Amino acid sequence: MFYPIIGAHHFLFSPLPWFLQTTAIVFSVAMLVPVWGGSANFLLTMHGRMHGMAQSVPLMFIFVGVIGYLVGSTQGTFEAFRSLQQVWHFTNFTVGHSHLTMYGFVTFAIWGGVYALLPLATGKQPNSLGLTLHFWMALVGSFIYVISLSVGGTIQGLDWIHGVPFIQSVADMQSYWIWRGVGGSMKGNSAIGPSSTMCRTASIAWRKPPK
């Protein structure tokens, strides 16, 4: 019930009616209840079974997806406060936040589901080394990407607030954009191997259907 209105928190300090902006902030805070409750449900289900992730790459993907959902959604609640929006609005911080939620949560969860269902659909196990490389390259790449833009975006926003020349804020972001490129390249390249692995697995299963 909280989701439909919270999108308005992306339009703080806009022509949107002030009461609607305030309502969006309140609903954003209320979103902590389902976010923390849903995340706790998964994490408590995993309590005492964390060792199982060492033998299951799909579970590792889903676990990171849940953490991404928890951290990204909580971060979104804090971003909804006007005092923080003054710093982060229109900066690269919001780009990092978007990738934390859409890649750190959605993409990791999808890959986990795909890798869990692939053996059931084809009767074949995908290459474990390829899956492991995919996981760690995507995880490390995402971490570098999000952290670099979060730190750089905060500096960028503070530059604007302090009224420094715009070109100075661009110069201050230079090193963080380089790290963004490093992290983004790792994320992008991480999916190349697994994609070919899935195609080969499906192709083998198609030629030799499971008995």
XYZ file of C-alpha atoms in Angstrom:
211
model
C 0.000 0.000 0.000
C 2.997 2.341 0.416
C 4.587 1.874 -3.010
C 2.180 3.835 -5.283
C 2.884 7.232 -3.708
C 6.571 7.022 -2.802
C 7.719 7.734 -6.345
C 6.869 11.366 -5.655
C 9.896 11.593 -3.371
C 11.947 11.856 -6.564
C 10.265 15.220 -7.197
C 11.076 17.059 -3.978
C 11.573 20.814 -4.478
C 9.680 20.527 -7.781
C 6.354 22.154 -8.823
C 4.617 19.095 -7.341
C 2.265 20.175 -4.509
C 4.126 20.435 -1.200
C 1.606 18.241 0.628
C 2.123 15.470 -1.937
C 5.881 15.679 -1.475
C 5.439 15.429 2.291
C 3.077 12.470 1.899
C 5.671 10.730 -0.245
C 8.295 11.237 2.479
C 5.988 9.770 5.129
C 5.190 6.769 2.935
C 8.892 6.298 2.204
C 9.579 5.997 5.919
C 6.636 3.602 6.289
C 8.187 1.433 3.574
C 10.824 0.398 6.104
C 8.235 -1.915 7.667
C 7.745 -4.262 4.648
C 11.383 -3.879 3.565
C 12.870 -4.854 6.901
C 10.142 -7.436 7.542
C 10.609 -9.151 4.184
C 14.380 -9.117 4.441
C 14.279 -10.442 8.005
C 11.992 -13.260 6.860
C 14.596 -14.463 4.361
C 17.630 -13.916 6.585
C 16.032 -15.651 9.568
C 15.039 -18.538 7.304
C 18.722 -18.816 6.417
C 19.779 -18.712 10.078
C 21.970 -21.707 10.813
C 22.102 -22.611 7.111
C 24.523 -19.996 5.815
C 27.124 -22.691 5.196
C 24.879 -23.989 2.409
C 25.809 -21.018 0.238
C 29.319 -22.409 -0.177
C 27.817 -25.259 -2.228
C 25.162 -23.214 -4.041
C 26.031 -20.317 -6.333
C 22.328 -19.618 -7.068
C 21.736 -19.194 -3.346
C 24.688 -16.785 -3.164
C 23.101 -14.678 -5.896
C 19.726 -14.618 -4.160
C 21.327 -13.801 -0.800
C 23.123 -10.789 -2.295
C 19.853 -9.792 -3.970
C 18.096 -9.719 -0.601
C 20.922 -7.658 0.916
C 20.739 -5.320 -2.079
C 16.996 -4.948 -1.539
C 17.465 -4.235 2.159
C 20.294 -1.726 1.758
C 18.949 -0.063 -1.393
C 15.422 0.387 -0.070
C 16.660 1.676 3.281
C 18.942 4.090 1.445
C 15.940 5.231 -0.585
C 14.082 6.091 2.607
C 16.932 8.299 3.788
C 17.156 9.910 0.350
C 13.528 10.952 0.716
C 14.334 13.388 3.522
C 14.520 16.956 2.234
C 17.754 17.685 4.098
C 19.529 14.883 2.215
C 17.764 15.538 -1.078
C 19.313 19.005 -1.024
C 22.723 17.318 -1.284
C 22.011 14.311 -3.493
C 19.307 15.513 -5.910
C 20.480 15.406 -9.571
C 23.932 14.126 -8.557
C 25.689 10.870 -9.406
C 24.632 9.562 -6.006
C 21.187 8.789 -7.427
C 22.815 6.838 -10.276
C 24.652 4.680 -7.738
C 21.446 4.217 -5.759
C 19.545 3.119 -8.859
C 22.188 0.527 -9.709
C 22.208 -0.740 -6.127
C 18.484 -1.438 -6.286
C 18.078 -2.520 -9.917
C 21.336 -4.469 -10.272
C 22.237 -5.309 -6.683
C 18.683 -6.463 -5.962
C 16.775 -7.305 -9.139
C 19.571 -8.612 -11.365
C 21.212 -10.733 -8.677
C 17.848 -12.234 -7.712
C 17.028 -13.008 -11.354
C 20.399 -14.674 -11.989
C 19.953 -16.740 -8.842
C 16.552 -17.897 -10.044
C 17.823 -18.664 -13.547
C 20.763 -20.704 -12.259
C 18.503 -22.589 -9.849
C 15.965 -23.453 -12.568
C 18.399 -24.215 -15.393
C 19.323 -27.746 -14.184
C 15.637 -28.529 -13.630
C 14.743 -27.348 -17.123
C 17.644 -28.985 -18.968
C 18.757 -31.860 -16.735
C 22.316 -30.510 -17.046
C 24.481 -28.662 -14.542
C 26.079 -25.414 -15.786
C 29.812 -24.930 -15.401
C 30.456 -24.157 -11.721
C 33.627 -22.150 -12.414
C 31.750 -19.885 -14.812
C 28.994 -19.323 -12.259
C 31.492 -18.535 -9.511
C 33.397 -16.068 -11.698
C 30.131 -14.427 -12.671
C 29.119 -14.011 -9.045
C 32.362 -12.530 -7.761
C 32.960 -10.238 -10.748
C 29.394 -8.936 -10.522
C 29.579 -8.493 -6.746
C 32.950 -6.722 -6.672
C 32.043 -4.643 -9.736
C 28.757 -3.560 -8.169
C 30.494 -2.653 -4.906
C 33.073 -0.486 -6.683
C 30.408 1.117 -8.878
C 27.996 2.015 -6.081
C 30.596 3.171 -3.547
C 32.449 5.372 -6.049
C 29.273 7.126 -7.190
C 27.904 7.429 -3.649
C 31.041 9.154 -2.380
C 31.584 11.176 -5.548
C 27.921 12.178 -5.758
C 27.997 13.471 -2.194
C 31.072 15.596 -2.970
C 29.370 16.784 -6.149
C 26.257 17.861 -4.252
C 28.251 19.662 -1.573
C 30.154 21.515 -4.302
C 26.872 22.779 -5.717
C 25.581 23.818 -2.299
C 28.787 25.735 -1.567
C 28.520 27.519 -4.904
C 31.851 26.448 -6.363
C 32.215 26.746 -10.155
C 30.411 23.936 -11.947
C 33.556 22.854 -13.757
C 35.180 22.276 -10.365
C 32.448 19.774 -9.456
C 33.176 17.998 -12.745
C 36.890 17.881 -11.934
C 36.153 16.578 -8.442
C 34.174 13.690 -9.973
C 36.912 12.615 -12.375
C 38.549 9.903 -10.253
C 35.161 8.570 -9.134
C 34.029 8.238 -12.762
C 37.171 6.239 -13.494
C 36.294 3.830 -10.679
C 32.725 3.758 -11.965
C 34.120 2.604 -15.307
C 36.155 -0.115 -13.596
C 33.162 -1.390 -11.648
C 30.822 -1.131 -14.629
C 33.232 -3.053 -16.842
C 33.439 -5.838 -14.281
C 29.651 -6.017 -14.068
C 29.220 -6.055 -17.823
C 31.942 -8.600 -18.520
C 30.733 -10.862 -15.702
C 27.646 -11.823 -17.694
C 29.433 -12.773 -20.928
C 30.699 -16.159 -19.737
C 27.491 -17.257 -17.998
C 25.414 -16.345 -21.028
C 27.496 -18.628 -23.226
C 27.399 -21.287 -20.497
C 23.604 -21.219 -20.455
C 23.463 -21.454 -24.235
C 25.821 -24.450 -24.255
C 23.907 -26.133 -21.427
C 20.593 -25.621 -23.182
C 22.082 -26.764 -26.495
C 23.402 -30.004 -24.971
C 20.068 -30.645 -23.294
C 18.239 -30.010 -26.555
C 20.393 -32.531 -28.399
C 20.204 -35.025 -25.547
C 16.898 -34.613 -23.699
C 16.986 -35.765 -20.026
C 15.673 -39.266 -19.457
